[in-house]
Amino acid sequence: MNQIASRAQLRLSFIRWALFIVPTIMFLGFLSGFVSGSGEENAWYQLLEKPSFQPPGYLFGIVWTILFCMMGFSLALILSARGARFQIIAICIFTIQFILNLLWSPIFFGQHQVTTALYLIITLWFFIVATIYIFSKIRALAAWLLVPYLLWVSFASLLNYQINVLNPDAANLYARAATADIINE
């Protein structure tokens, strides 16, 4: 027998990684959104003009929950691939894209920097592509689990772009609205 580990040992390794990684990724994703006040309840976001193809706000929470779960399982597959070639670089690229993902909400919803968020999400898109590519060299399923994420970020990039076009002065929108409320009182 010239295997490093049996199938049962590899399966157990994946389960252990998944039990830790999936909740961690989901928690960090939730925390990023919560701290930045992301979502349709955000007063500044309510003032923005949005494109006609903007989905209902509740859909974002559902989709991101599923995507963070899939990202966690994808990473767990890579972490449990003992001795796999490119494993370290794959984990590094995944980490970079995940950090970029976590930064988007605070920049967009927290700092009201729509253009900066657009540049960030475009950069994120390229790192997701790189992650899918390098994951495919280790485990095909890990790469395929990230494809819906890439598609959603592509759609989110288009939304971000349209919001940027429709709201050229988005960073000052909330301040203007607050000033108008004070004057009207």
Coordinates of C-alpha atoms in Angstrom, one line a residue:
M1 CA 0.0 0.0 0.0
N2 CA 1.6 3.2 -1.1
Q3 CA -1.0 5.8 -0.1
I4 CA -0.3 8.5 2.5
A5 CA -3.8 8.1 4.0
S6 CA -6.8 5.8 3.4
R7 CA -10.1 7.1 1.9
A8 CA -11.7 6.9 5.4
Q9 CA -8.9 9.0 6.9
L10 CA -9.2 11.6 4.0
R11 CA -12.9 11.7 4.5
L12 CA -12.5 12.2 8.2
S13 CA -10.0 15.0 7.6
F14 CA -12.4 16.7 5.3
I15 CA -15.2 16.5 7.9
R16 CA -13.0 17.9 10.6
W17 CA -11.9 20.8 8.4
A18 CA -15.5 21.5 7.2
L19 CA -16.8 21.6 10.8
F20 CA -14.3 24.3 11.5
I21 CA -14.0 26.2 8.2
V22 CA -17.6 26.5 7.1
P23 CA -18.9 28.1 10.4
T24 CA -15.8 30.4 10.5
I25 CA -16.3 31.7 7.0
M26 CA -20.0 32.1 7.5
F27 CA -19.4 34.0 10.8
L28 CA -16.8 36.3 9.2
G29 CA -19.1 37.0 6.3
F30 CA -21.9 37.8 8.7
L31 CA -19.7 40.0 10.8
S32 CA -18.4 42.0 7.8
G33 CA -22.0 42.7 6.8
F34 CA -23.2 43.4 10.3
V35 CA -20.4 45.8 11.3
S36 CA -20.8 47.8 8.1
G37 CA -24.5 48.0 8.3
S38 CA -25.0 46.3 5.0
G39 CA -28.5 45.6 3.6
E40 CA -31.6 47.4 2.5
E41 CA -32.2 48.8 6.0
N42 CA -29.1 51.0 5.6
A43 CA -30.3 54.6 5.5
W44 CA -27.7 55.7 3.0
Y45 CA -28.4 52.7 0.8
Q46 CA -32.1 53.5 0.8
L47 CA -31.3 57.0 -0.7
L48 CA -29.4 55.5 -3.6
E49 CA -30.9 55.2 -7.1
K50 CA -30.7 51.6 -8.0
P51 CA -30.9 49.8 -11.4
S52 CA -34.1 48.2 -12.5
F53 CA -32.6 44.7 -12.3
Q54 CA -31.8 45.1 -8.6
P55 CA -33.2 42.0 -6.8
P56 CA -35.2 42.2 -3.6
G57 CA -33.0 42.9 -0.5
Y58 CA -33.8 39.6 1.3
L59 CA -32.3 37.7 -1.6
F60 CA -28.8 38.9 -0.8
G61 CA -28.8 37.4 2.7
I62 CA -30.0 34.0 1.3
V63 CA -27.5 33.9 -1.5
W64 CA -24.5 35.0 0.6
T65 CA -25.3 32.4 3.2
I66 CA -25.3 29.7 0.6
L67 CA -22.2 31.0 -1.1
F68 CA -20.2 31.3 2.2
C69 CA -21.2 27.8 3.0
M70 CA -20.0 26.6 -0.4
M71 CA -16.7 28.5 0.0
G72 CA -16.2 26.8 3.3
F73 CA -16.7 23.4 1.9
S74 CA -14.5 24.2 -1.1
L75 CA -11.6 25.4 1.2
A76 CA -12.1 22.3 3.4
L77 CA -11.6 20.1 0.4
I78 CA -8.3 21.9 -0.3
L79 CA -7.2 21.8 3.3
S80 CA -7.8 18.1 3.5
A81 CA -5.9 17.3 0.4
R82 CA -2.8 16.2 2.2
G83 CA 0.4 16.8 0.4
A84 CA -1.3 18.2 -2.7
R85 CA 0.9 20.2 -5.1
F86 CA -0.1 23.9 -5.1
Q87 CA -2.0 23.5 -1.8
I88 CA -0.2 26.4 0.0
I89 CA -0.5 28.8 -2.9
A90 CA -4.2 27.8 -3.3
I91 CA -4.8 28.6 0.4
C92 CA -3.0 32.0 0.0
I93 CA -5.0 33.0 -3.1
F94 CA -8.3 31.9 -1.4
T95 CA -7.4 34.0 1.7
I96 CA -6.7 37.1 -0.4
Q97 CA -10.0 36.8 -2.3
F98 CA -11.8 36.2 1.0
I99 CA -10.3 39.3 2.6
L100 CA -11.2 41.3 -0.4
N101 CA -14.8 39.9 -0.1
L102 CA -14.9 40.9 3.6
L103 CA -13.7 44.4 2.8
W104 CA -16.3 45.2 0.2
S105 CA -19.3 45.7 2.6
P106 CA -17.4 48.1 4.9
I107 CA -16.2 50.2 1.9
F108 CA -19.6 50.2 0.1
F109 CA -22.1 50.4 3.0
G110 CA -19.9 51.7 5.8
Q111 CA -17.8 54.3 4.0
H112 CA -20.2 55.0 1.1
Q113 CA -17.3 54.7 -1.4
V114 CA -19.2 53.2 -4.4
T115 CA -16.3 53.7 -6.9
T116 CA -13.7 52.3 -4.5
A117 CA -16.0 49.3 -3.9
L118 CA -16.3 48.9 -7.7
Y119 CA -12.5 48.7 -8.1
L120 CA -12.4 46.3 -5.2
I121 CA -15.1 43.9 -6.5
I122 CA -13.4 43.8 -9.9
T123 CA -10.1 42.9 -8.2
L124 CA -12.0 40.3 -6.2
W125 CA -13.4 38.8 -9.4
F126 CA -9.9 38.2 -10.7
F127 CA -8.8 36.6 -7.5
I128 CA -11.9 34.3 -7.5
V129 CA -11.0 33.2 -11.1
A130 CA -7.4 32.6 -9.9
T131 CA -8.8 30.6 -6.9
I132 CA -11.0 28.5 -9.1
Y133 CA -8.1 27.8 -11.4
I134 CA -5.6 26.8 -8.7
F135 CA -8.3 24.8 -6.8
S136 CA -9.0 22.9 -10.0
K137 CA -5.4 21.7 -10.0
I138 CA -6.0 20.1 -6.6
R139 CA -9.6 19.0 -6.5
A140 CA -12.2 19.7 -9.3
L141 CA -15.1 19.7 -6.9
A142 CA -13.5 22.5 -4.8
A143 CA -13.2 24.6 -8.0
W144 CA -16.8 23.8 -9.1
L145 CA -18.2 24.8 -5.7
L146 CA -16.8 28.4 -6.3
V147 CA -18.4 28.8 -9.7
P148 CA -21.8 30.1 -8.3
Y149 CA -19.8 32.5 -6.2
L150 CA -18.0 33.8 -9.3
L151 CA -21.4 34.2 -11.1
W152 CA -22.9 36.1 -8.2
V153 CA -19.9 38.4 -7.8
S154 CA -20.1 39.0 -11.6
F155 CA -23.7 40.1 -11.1
A156 CA -22.8 42.1 -8.0
S157 CA -20.1 43.9 -10.0
L158 CA -22.7 44.9 -12.6
L159 CA -25.0 46.2 -9.8
N160 CA -22.1 48.1 -8.2
Y161 CA -21.2 49.6 -11.6
Q162 CA -24.8 50.7 -12.3
I163 CA -25.1 52.2 -8.8
N164 CA -21.9 54.0 -9.4
V165 CA -23.2 55.4 -12.7
L166 CA -26.6 56.3 -11.2
N167 CA -25.2 58.0 -8.1
P168 CA -22.0 59.9 -9.1
D169 CA -22.1 61.8 -5.7
A170 CA -23.0 58.8 -3.6
A171 CA -20.5 59.5 -0.8
N172 CA -22.2 62.8 -0.1
L173 CA -25.8 61.6 -0.5
Y174 CA -26.4 60.8 3.2
A175 CA -24.9 64.1 4.4
R176 CA -27.2 66.0 1.9
A177 CA -30.2 64.1 3.0
A178 CA -29.5 64.7 6.7
T179 CA -29.0 68.4 6.1
A180 CA -32.3 68.6 4.2
D181 CA -34.1 66.9 7.1
I182 CA -32.6 69.4 9.6
I183 CA -33.6 72.3 7.4
N184 CA -37.2 70.9 6.9
E185 CA -37.7 70.5 10.6

